[in-house]
Amino acid sequence: EANNYSAAWLASRLFCDRTNVYKIYSRRGVDSEMLFRISFFLRHDFFADYSRPPEAQNIFGTPFVKTEA
């Protein structure tokens, strides 16, 4: 289910300014406490996304083809 939360909405939950949310979006990484807080408010377990094996992550948006050895 897709949710369209605004940066202002997330900022109000994180007790920060909307511009700080945009800075979070542009960072190369985010610390685990912030990721936990974002996960909580967006109701999505981002930790689970990183816990899947690499072949199941599909970070490039292309289908994986499993070949038999």
C-alpha atoms as an extended CHARMM CRD file, in Angstrom:
* protein
*
        69  EXT
         1         1  GLU       CA              0.0000000000        0.0000000000        0.0000000000  PROA      1               0.0000000000
         2         2  ALA       CA              1.4660000000        3.3140000000       -1.0740000000  PROA      2               0.0000000000
         3         3  ASN       CA              1.1770000000        6.2470000000        1.2870000000  PROA      3               0.0000000000
         4         4  ASN       CA              1.8040000000        9.7950000000        0.2090000000  PROA      4               0.0000000000
         5         5  TYR       CA              3.2110000000       11.4570000000        3.2910000000  PROA      5               0.0000000000
         6         6  SER       CA              4.6910000000       14.9080000000        2.8360000000  PROA      6               0.0000000000
         7         7  ALA       CA              8.0460000000       16.0430000000        4.1200000000  PROA      7               0.0000000000
         8         8  ALA       CA              6.1590000000       18.4410000000        6.4190000000  PROA      8               0.0000000000
         9         9  TRP       CA              4.1040000000       15.5440000000        7.8110000000  PROA      9               0.0000000000
        10        10  LEU       CA              7.2200000000       13.4870000000        8.5560000000  PROA      10              0.0000000000
        11        11  ALA       CA              9.0300000000       16.5080000000        9.9990000000  PROA      11              0.0000000000
        12        12  SER       CA              6.1970000000       17.0900000000       12.4590000000  PROA      12              0.0000000000
        13        13  ARG       CA              6.5280000000       13.5020000000       13.7010000000  PROA      13              0.0000000000
        14        14  LEU       CA             10.3170000000       13.6850000000       13.9220000000  PROA      14              0.0000000000
        15        15  PHE       CA             10.1280000000       17.0630000000       15.7080000000  PROA      15              0.0000000000
        16        16  CYS       CA             12.2690000000       18.8000000000       13.1390000000  PROA      16              0.0000000000
        17        17  ASP       CA             11.9200000000       21.2530000000       10.2950000000  PROA      17              0.0000000000
        18        18  ARG       CA             10.7800000000       20.1930000000        6.8430000000  PROA      18              0.0000000000
        19        19  THR       CA             14.1650000000       21.2300000000        5.4160000000  PROA      19              0.0000000000
        20        20  ASN       CA             15.8500000000       18.7170000000        7.7340000000  PROA      20              0.0000000000
        21        21  VAL       CA             13.7190000000       15.9400000000        6.2400000000  PROA      21              0.0000000000
        22        22  TYR       CA             14.9570000000       16.9170000000        2.7740000000  PROA      22              0.0000000000
        23        23  LYS       CA             18.5170000000       16.7550000000        4.1220000000  PROA      23              0.0000000000
        24        24  ILE       CA             17.8190000000       13.2420000000        5.4220000000  PROA      24              0.0000000000
        25        25  TYR       CA             16.5340000000       12.2770000000        1.9650000000  PROA      25              0.0000000000
        26        26  SER       CA             19.7270000000       13.5320000000        0.3300000000  PROA      26              0.0000000000
        27        27  ARG       CA             22.1540000000       11.7960000000        2.7060000000  PROA      27              0.0000000000
        28        28  ARG       CA             24.0720000000        8.7830000000        1.5360000000  PROA      28              0.0000000000
        29        29  GLY       CA             23.2550000000        7.0350000000        4.8100000000  PROA      29              0.0000000000
        30        30  VAL       CA             21.1990000000        7.4480000000        7.9410000000  PROA      30              0.0000000000
        31        31  ASP       CA             21.9150000000        6.3140000000       11.4990000000  PROA      31              0.0000000000
        32        32  SER       CA             19.9490000000        3.4280000000       12.9580000000  PROA      32              0.0000000000
        33        33  GLU       CA             18.0190000000        5.5450000000       15.4740000000  PROA      33              0.0000000000
        34        34  MET       CA             16.7400000000        7.8450000000       12.7320000000  PROA      34              0.0000000000
        35        35  LEU       CA             15.9270000000        4.8700000000       10.5170000000  PROA      35              0.0000000000
        36        36  PHE       CA             13.9600000000        3.3400000000       13.3870000000  PROA      36              0.0000000000
        37        37  ARG       CA             11.9940000000        6.5420000000       13.9240000000  PROA      37              0.0000000000
        38        38  ILE       CA             11.2440000000        6.9130000000       10.2100000000  PROA      38              0.0000000000
        39        39  SER       CA             10.2300000000        3.2430000000       10.0320000000  PROA      39              0.0000000000
        40        40  PHE       CA              7.8770000000        3.7060000000       12.9670000000  PROA      40              0.0000000000
        41        41  PHE       CA              6.0700000000        6.7140000000       11.5400000000  PROA      41              0.0000000000
        42        42  LEU       CA              5.9090000000        5.3830000000        7.9890000000  PROA      42              0.0000000000
        43        43  ARG       CA              4.8750000000        1.9420000000        9.2510000000  PROA      43              0.0000000000
        44        44  HSD       CA              7.4950000000        0.2400000000        7.1290000000  PROA      44              0.0000000000
        45        45  ASP       CA             10.3470000000       -1.9020000000        8.4400000000  PROA      45              0.0000000000
        46        46  PHE       CA             13.3410000000       -0.5600000000        6.5440000000  PROA      46              0.0000000000
        47        47  PHE       CA             15.5950000000       -2.8170000000        8.6240000000  PROA      47              0.0000000000
        48        48  ALA       CA             13.8910000000       -5.8410000000        7.0800000000  PROA      48              0.0000000000
        49        49  ASP       CA             14.6780000000       -4.4490000000        3.6230000000  PROA      49              0.0000000000
        50        50  TYR       CA             18.3770000000       -4.5180000000        4.4910000000  PROA      50              0.0000000000
        51        51  SER       CA             18.1620000000       -7.9040000000        6.2080000000  PROA      51              0.0000000000
        52        52  ARG       CA             17.1130000000       -9.8210000000        3.1190000000  PROA      52              0.0000000000
        53        53  PRO       CA             19.8230000000      -11.7480000000        1.2680000000  PROA      53              0.0000000000
        54        54  PRO       CA             21.3780000000       -9.7570000000       -1.5950000000  PROA      54              0.0000000000
        55        55  GLU       CA             19.7020000000      -11.8740000000       -4.2560000000  PROA      55              0.0000000000
        56        56  ALA       CA             16.2930000000      -10.9250000000       -2.8240000000  PROA      56              0.0000000000
        57        57  GLN       CA             16.9440000000       -7.1920000000       -2.4690000000  PROA      57              0.0000000000
        58        58  ASN       CA             16.7660000000       -6.2870000000       -6.1620000000  PROA      58              0.0000000000
        59        59  ILE       CA             18.1330000000       -2.8020000000       -5.5190000000  PROA      59              0.0000000000
        60        60  PHE       CA             18.5070000000       -2.0590000000       -9.2280000000  PROA      60              0.0000000000
        61        61  GLY       CA             14.8690000000       -2.6870000000      -10.1200000000  PROA      61              0.0000000000
        62        62  THR       CA             15.7010000000       -5.4390000000      -12.5870000000  PROA      62              0.0000000000
        63        63  PRO       CA             14.4270000000       -8.9930000000      -12.2630000000  PROA      63              0.0000000000
        64        64  PHE       CA             16.8490000000      -11.5710000000      -11.0180000000  PROA      64              0.0000000000
        65        65  VAL       CA             17.2370000000      -14.7260000000      -13.0020000000  PROA      65              0.0000000000
        66        66  LYS       CA             18.2370000000      -17.7370000000      -10.9830000000  PROA      66              0.0000000000
        67        67  THR       CA             20.3260000000      -20.1110000000      -13.0420000000  PROA      67              0.0000000000
        68        68  GLU       CA             21.1500000000      -23.6630000000      -12.1380000000  PROA      68              0.0000000000
        69        69  ALA       CA             24.8470000000      -24.3960000000      -11.7200000000  PROA      69              0.0000000000
